[in-house]
Amino acid sequence: MEDKCLYEDDQDVVETINSIDKPKSKLKIYTPTLYKRNNFERKCRMPFINLTVNSNGDISTCCMVPPNKKYGNIFQNSNVWNNPTYQKMRKIMLDKSLFIPKFCKTCHGLGGNRICITSEGKTIYKETY
């Protein structure tokens, strides 16, 4: 998926987005997320505040990653909050020398920017946590 992403430093992409005619109504146009290339600020706080659980009890450290039994299961271990998966993800977010998992690299919550164009004109904002 990473090679199919749009990056904020791709001048052609930014020019195309800027050239879109704004509608004359209250219709809002949302463009795809534009990611920062290899500039991961590691601002993700999900492993510190989030526990995603499905109906089978399988968990995930992030709402963007589907729960899976390999991450843990609350019916088999009630202390999943401090299991090896959570500890590893917390360490990854704190230690910049460690590699970020592939599924994190395209997450807009990990330091990426989103450009939003509204009918009132272009609005650029950063999503930060």
PDB file of C-alpha atoms in Angstrom:
ATOM      1  CA  MET A   1       0.000   0.000   0.000  1.00  0.00           C
ATOM      2  CA  GLU A   2       2.875   2.360   0.720  1.00  0.00           C
ATOM      3  CA  ASP A   3       3.769   2.788  -2.965  1.00  0.00           C
ATOM      4  CA  LYS A   4       0.156   3.750  -3.727  1.00  0.00           C
ATOM      5  CA  CYS A   5       0.097   6.625  -1.248  1.00  0.00           C
ATOM      6  CA  LEU A   6       0.042  10.307  -2.119  1.00  0.00           C
ATOM      7  CA  TYR A   7       2.743  12.359  -0.463  1.00  0.00           C
ATOM      8  CA  GLU A   8       2.678  16.027   0.464  1.00  0.00           C
ATOM      9  CA  ASP A   9       6.012  16.646  -1.266  1.00  0.00           C
ATOM     10  CA  ASP A  10       4.684  15.447  -4.670  1.00  0.00           C
ATOM     11  CA  GLN A  11       4.277  18.801  -6.398  1.00  0.00           C
ATOM     12  CA  ASP A  12       2.024  17.368  -9.141  1.00  0.00           C
ATOM     13  CA  VAL A  13      -0.384  15.999  -6.544  1.00  0.00           C
ATOM     14  CA  VAL A  14      -0.542  19.279  -4.603  1.00  0.00           C
ATOM     15  CA  GLU A  15      -1.051  21.283  -7.829  1.00  0.00           C
ATOM     16  CA  THR A  16      -3.845  18.946  -8.933  1.00  0.00           C
ATOM     17  CA  ILE A  17      -5.612  19.271  -5.589  1.00  0.00           C
ATOM     18  CA  ASN A  18      -5.225  23.053  -5.654  1.00  0.00           C
ATOM     19  CA  SER A  19      -6.621  23.214  -9.195  1.00  0.00           C
ATOM     20  CA  ILE A  20      -9.926  21.525  -8.310  1.00  0.00           C
ATOM     21  CA  ASP A  21     -12.787  23.957  -8.849  1.00  0.00           C
ATOM     22  CA  LYS A  22     -14.571  24.616  -5.608  1.00  0.00           C
ATOM     23  CA  PRO A  23     -18.315  23.932  -5.838  1.00  0.00           C
ATOM     24  CA  LYS A  24     -20.694  26.876  -5.678  1.00  0.00           C
ATOM     25  CA  SER A  25     -22.817  25.082  -3.102  1.00  0.00           C
ATOM     26  CA  LYS A  26     -22.300  23.805   0.422  1.00  0.00           C
ATOM     27  CA  LEU A  27     -20.914  20.579  -0.991  1.00  0.00           C
ATOM     28  CA  LYS A  28     -17.590  19.670   0.604  1.00  0.00           C
ATOM     29  CA  ILE A  29     -14.809  17.915  -1.246  1.00  0.00           C
ATOM     30  CA  TYR A  30     -12.393  15.788   0.742  1.00  0.00           C
ATOM     31  CA  THR A  31      -9.194  14.692  -0.930  1.00  0.00           C
ATOM     32  CA  PRO A  32      -7.116  11.661  -0.002  1.00  0.00           C
ATOM     33  CA  THR A  33      -4.711  11.890   2.891  1.00  0.00           C
ATOM     34  CA  LEU A  34      -1.311  13.229   1.853  1.00  0.00           C
ATOM     35  CA  TYR A  35       1.412  11.514   3.834  1.00  0.00           C
ATOM     36  CA  LYS A  36       4.810  12.734   4.949  1.00  0.00           C
ATOM     37  CA  ARG A  37       7.555  10.725   3.319  1.00  0.00           C
ATOM     38  CA  ASN A  38       9.671   8.884   5.926  1.00  0.00           C
ATOM     39  CA  ASN A  39       9.022  11.520   8.539  1.00  0.00           C
ATOM     40  CA  PHE A  40       7.362   9.572  11.296  1.00  0.00           C
ATOM     41  CA  GLU A  41       6.951  11.705  14.366  1.00  0.00           C
ATOM     42  CA  ARG A  42       5.675   8.734  16.372  1.00  0.00           C
ATOM     43  CA  LYS A  43       2.921  10.717  18.007  1.00  0.00           C
ATOM     44  CA  CYS A  44       0.646   7.700  18.151  1.00  0.00           C
ATOM     45  CA  ARG A  45      -0.819   7.253  21.584  1.00  0.00           C
ATOM     46  CA  MET A  46      -3.076   4.314  20.760  1.00  0.00           C
ATOM     47  CA  PRO A  47      -0.953   1.639  22.512  1.00  0.00           C
ATOM     48  CA  PHE A  48      -1.075   3.824  25.632  1.00  0.00           C
ATOM     49  CA  ILE A  49      -4.814   4.606  25.699  1.00  0.00           C
ATOM     50  CA  ASN A  50      -6.673   2.177  23.419  1.00  0.00           C
ATOM     51  CA  LEU A  51      -7.828  -1.422  23.636  1.00  0.00           C
ATOM     52  CA  THR A  52      -9.810  -2.643  20.637  1.00  0.00           C
ATOM     53  CA  VAL A  53     -11.766  -5.862  21.256  1.00  0.00           C
ATOM     54  CA  ASN A  54     -13.984  -7.875  18.921  1.00  0.00           C
ATOM     55  CA  SER A  55     -16.885 -10.128  19.960  1.00  0.00           C
ATOM     56  CA  ASN A  56     -14.553 -13.153  20.230  1.00  0.00           C
ATOM     57  CA  GLY A  57     -12.349 -11.304  22.719  1.00  0.00           C
ATOM     58  CA  ASP A  58      -9.458 -10.848  20.284  1.00  0.00           C
ATOM     59  CA  ILE A  59      -7.627  -7.559  20.737  1.00  0.00           C
ATOM     60  CA  SER A  60      -5.635  -4.932  18.889  1.00  0.00           C
ATOM     61  CA  THR A  61      -3.529  -2.022  20.118  1.00  0.00           C
ATOM     62  CA  CYS A  62      -5.098   0.295  17.536  1.00  0.00           C
ATOM     63  CA  CYS A  63      -8.566   0.943  16.140  1.00  0.00           C
ATOM     64  CA  MET A  64      -7.056   0.919  12.624  1.00  0.00           C
ATOM     65  CA  VAL A  65      -5.743  -2.656  12.960  1.00  0.00           C
ATOM     66  CA  PRO A  66      -8.356  -5.425  13.102  1.00  0.00           C
ATOM     67  CA  PRO A  67      -8.288  -7.439  16.326  1.00  0.00           C
ATOM     68  CA  ASN A  68      -6.522 -10.777  16.013  1.00  0.00           C
ATOM     69  CA  LYS A  69      -6.001 -13.643  18.432  1.00  0.00           C
ATOM     70  CA  LYS A  70      -2.227 -13.408  17.851  1.00  0.00           C
ATOM     71  CA  TYR A  71      -2.272  -9.996  19.653  1.00  0.00           C
ATOM     72  CA  GLY A  72      -4.117 -11.451  22.640  1.00  0.00           C
ATOM     73  CA  ASN A  73      -7.575 -12.432  23.815  1.00  0.00           C
ATOM     74  CA  ILE A  74      -9.349 -11.039  26.882  1.00  0.00           C
ATOM     75  CA  PHE A  75     -11.143 -14.356  27.505  1.00  0.00           C
ATOM     76  CA  GLN A  76      -7.841 -16.221  27.684  1.00  0.00           C
ATOM     77  CA  ASN A  77      -5.811 -13.576  29.541  1.00  0.00           C
ATOM     78  CA  SER A  78      -7.425 -10.763  31.495  1.00  0.00           C
ATOM     79  CA  ASN A  79      -4.129  -8.830  31.649  1.00  0.00           C
ATOM     80  CA  VAL A  80      -3.850  -8.101  27.913  1.00  0.00           C
ATOM     81  CA  TRP A  81      -3.169  -4.425  28.643  1.00  0.00           C
ATOM     82  CA  ASN A  82       0.402  -5.323  29.608  1.00  0.00           C
ATOM     83  CA  ASN A  83       0.931  -8.329  27.354  1.00  0.00           C
ATOM     84  CA  PRO A  84       4.010  -8.572  25.081  1.00  0.00           C
ATOM     85  CA  THR A  85       2.156  -7.051  22.090  1.00  0.00           C
ATOM     86  CA  TYR A  86       1.221  -3.894  24.003  1.00  0.00           C
ATOM     87  CA  GLN A  87       4.650  -3.601  25.565  1.00  0.00           C
ATOM     88  CA  LYS A  88       6.319  -3.950  22.156  1.00  0.00           C
ATOM     89  CA  MET A  89       4.071  -1.335  20.486  1.00  0.00           C
ATOM     90  CA  ARG A  90       4.638   1.135  23.326  1.00  0.00           C
ATOM     91  CA  LYS A  91       8.390   0.630  23.063  1.00  0.00           C
ATOM     92  CA  ILE A  92       8.273   1.156  19.264  1.00  0.00           C
ATOM     93  CA  MET A  93       6.433   4.461  19.711  1.00  0.00           C
ATOM     94  CA  LEU A  94       8.966   5.683  22.275  1.00  0.00           C
ATOM     95  CA  ASP A  95      12.216   4.435  20.721  1.00  0.00           C
ATOM     96  CA  LYS A  96      12.978   6.019  17.344  1.00  0.00           C
ATOM     97  CA  SER A  97      15.725   3.482  16.651  1.00  0.00           C
ATOM     98  CA  LEU A  98      13.128   0.704  16.281  1.00  0.00           C
ATOM     99  CA  PHE A  99      11.329  -0.018  13.013  1.00  0.00           C
ATOM    100  CA  ILE A 100       7.690   0.973  12.732  1.00  0.00           C
ATOM    101  CA  PRO A 101       5.298  -1.832  11.702  1.00  0.00           C
ATOM    102  CA  LYS A 102       4.172  -1.713   8.079  1.00  0.00           C
ATOM    103  CA  PHE A 103       0.540  -1.006   8.996  1.00  0.00           C
ATOM    104  CA  CYS A 104       1.641   2.111  10.917  1.00  0.00           C
ATOM    105  CA  LYS A 105       3.599   3.661   8.048  1.00  0.00           C
ATOM    106  CA  THR A 106       0.519   4.872   6.175  1.00  0.00           C
ATOM    107  CA  CYS A 107      -1.561   5.876   9.188  1.00  0.00           C
ATOM    108  CA  HIS A 108      -2.465   9.571   9.168  1.00  0.00           C
ATOM    109  CA  GLY A 109      -2.399   9.510  12.961  1.00  0.00           C
ATOM    110  CA  LEU A 110       1.343   8.869  13.006  1.00  0.00           C
ATOM    111  CA  GLY A 111       2.348  12.333  11.863  1.00  0.00           C
ATOM    112  CA  GLY A 112       0.812  12.571   8.407  1.00  0.00           C
ATOM    113  CA  ASN A 113      -1.083  15.573   7.137  1.00  0.00           C
ATOM    114  CA  ARG A 114      -4.514  15.690   5.596  1.00  0.00           C
ATOM    115  CA  ILE A 115      -5.518  18.398   3.169  1.00  0.00           C
ATOM    116  CA  CYS A 116      -9.190  19.288   3.157  1.00  0.00           C
ATOM    117  CA  ILE A 117     -10.837  21.486   0.518  1.00  0.00           C
ATOM    118  CA  THR A 118     -14.179  23.001   1.408  1.00  0.00           C
ATOM    119  CA  SER A 119     -16.675  25.083  -0.565  1.00  0.00           C
ATOM    120  CA  GLU A 120     -15.415  28.166   1.287  1.00  0.00           C
ATOM    121  CA  GLY A 121     -11.917  27.682  -0.122  1.00  0.00           C
ATOM    122  CA  LYS A 122      -8.895  25.606   0.598  1.00  0.00           C
ATOM    123  CA  THR A 123      -8.287  24.696   4.190  1.00  0.00           C
ATOM    124  CA  ILE A 124      -5.068  22.987   5.170  1.00  0.00           C
ATOM    125  CA  TYR A 125      -4.817  21.515   8.623  1.00  0.00           C
ATOM    126  CA  LYS A 126      -2.713  19.014  10.515  1.00  0.00           C
ATOM    127  CA  GLU A 127      -4.218  16.221  12.492  1.00  0.00           C
ATOM    128  CA  THR A 128      -2.222  15.906  15.670  1.00  0.00           C
ATOM    129  CA  TYR A 129      -2.661  13.877  18.809  1.00  0.00           C
TER     130      TYR A 129
END
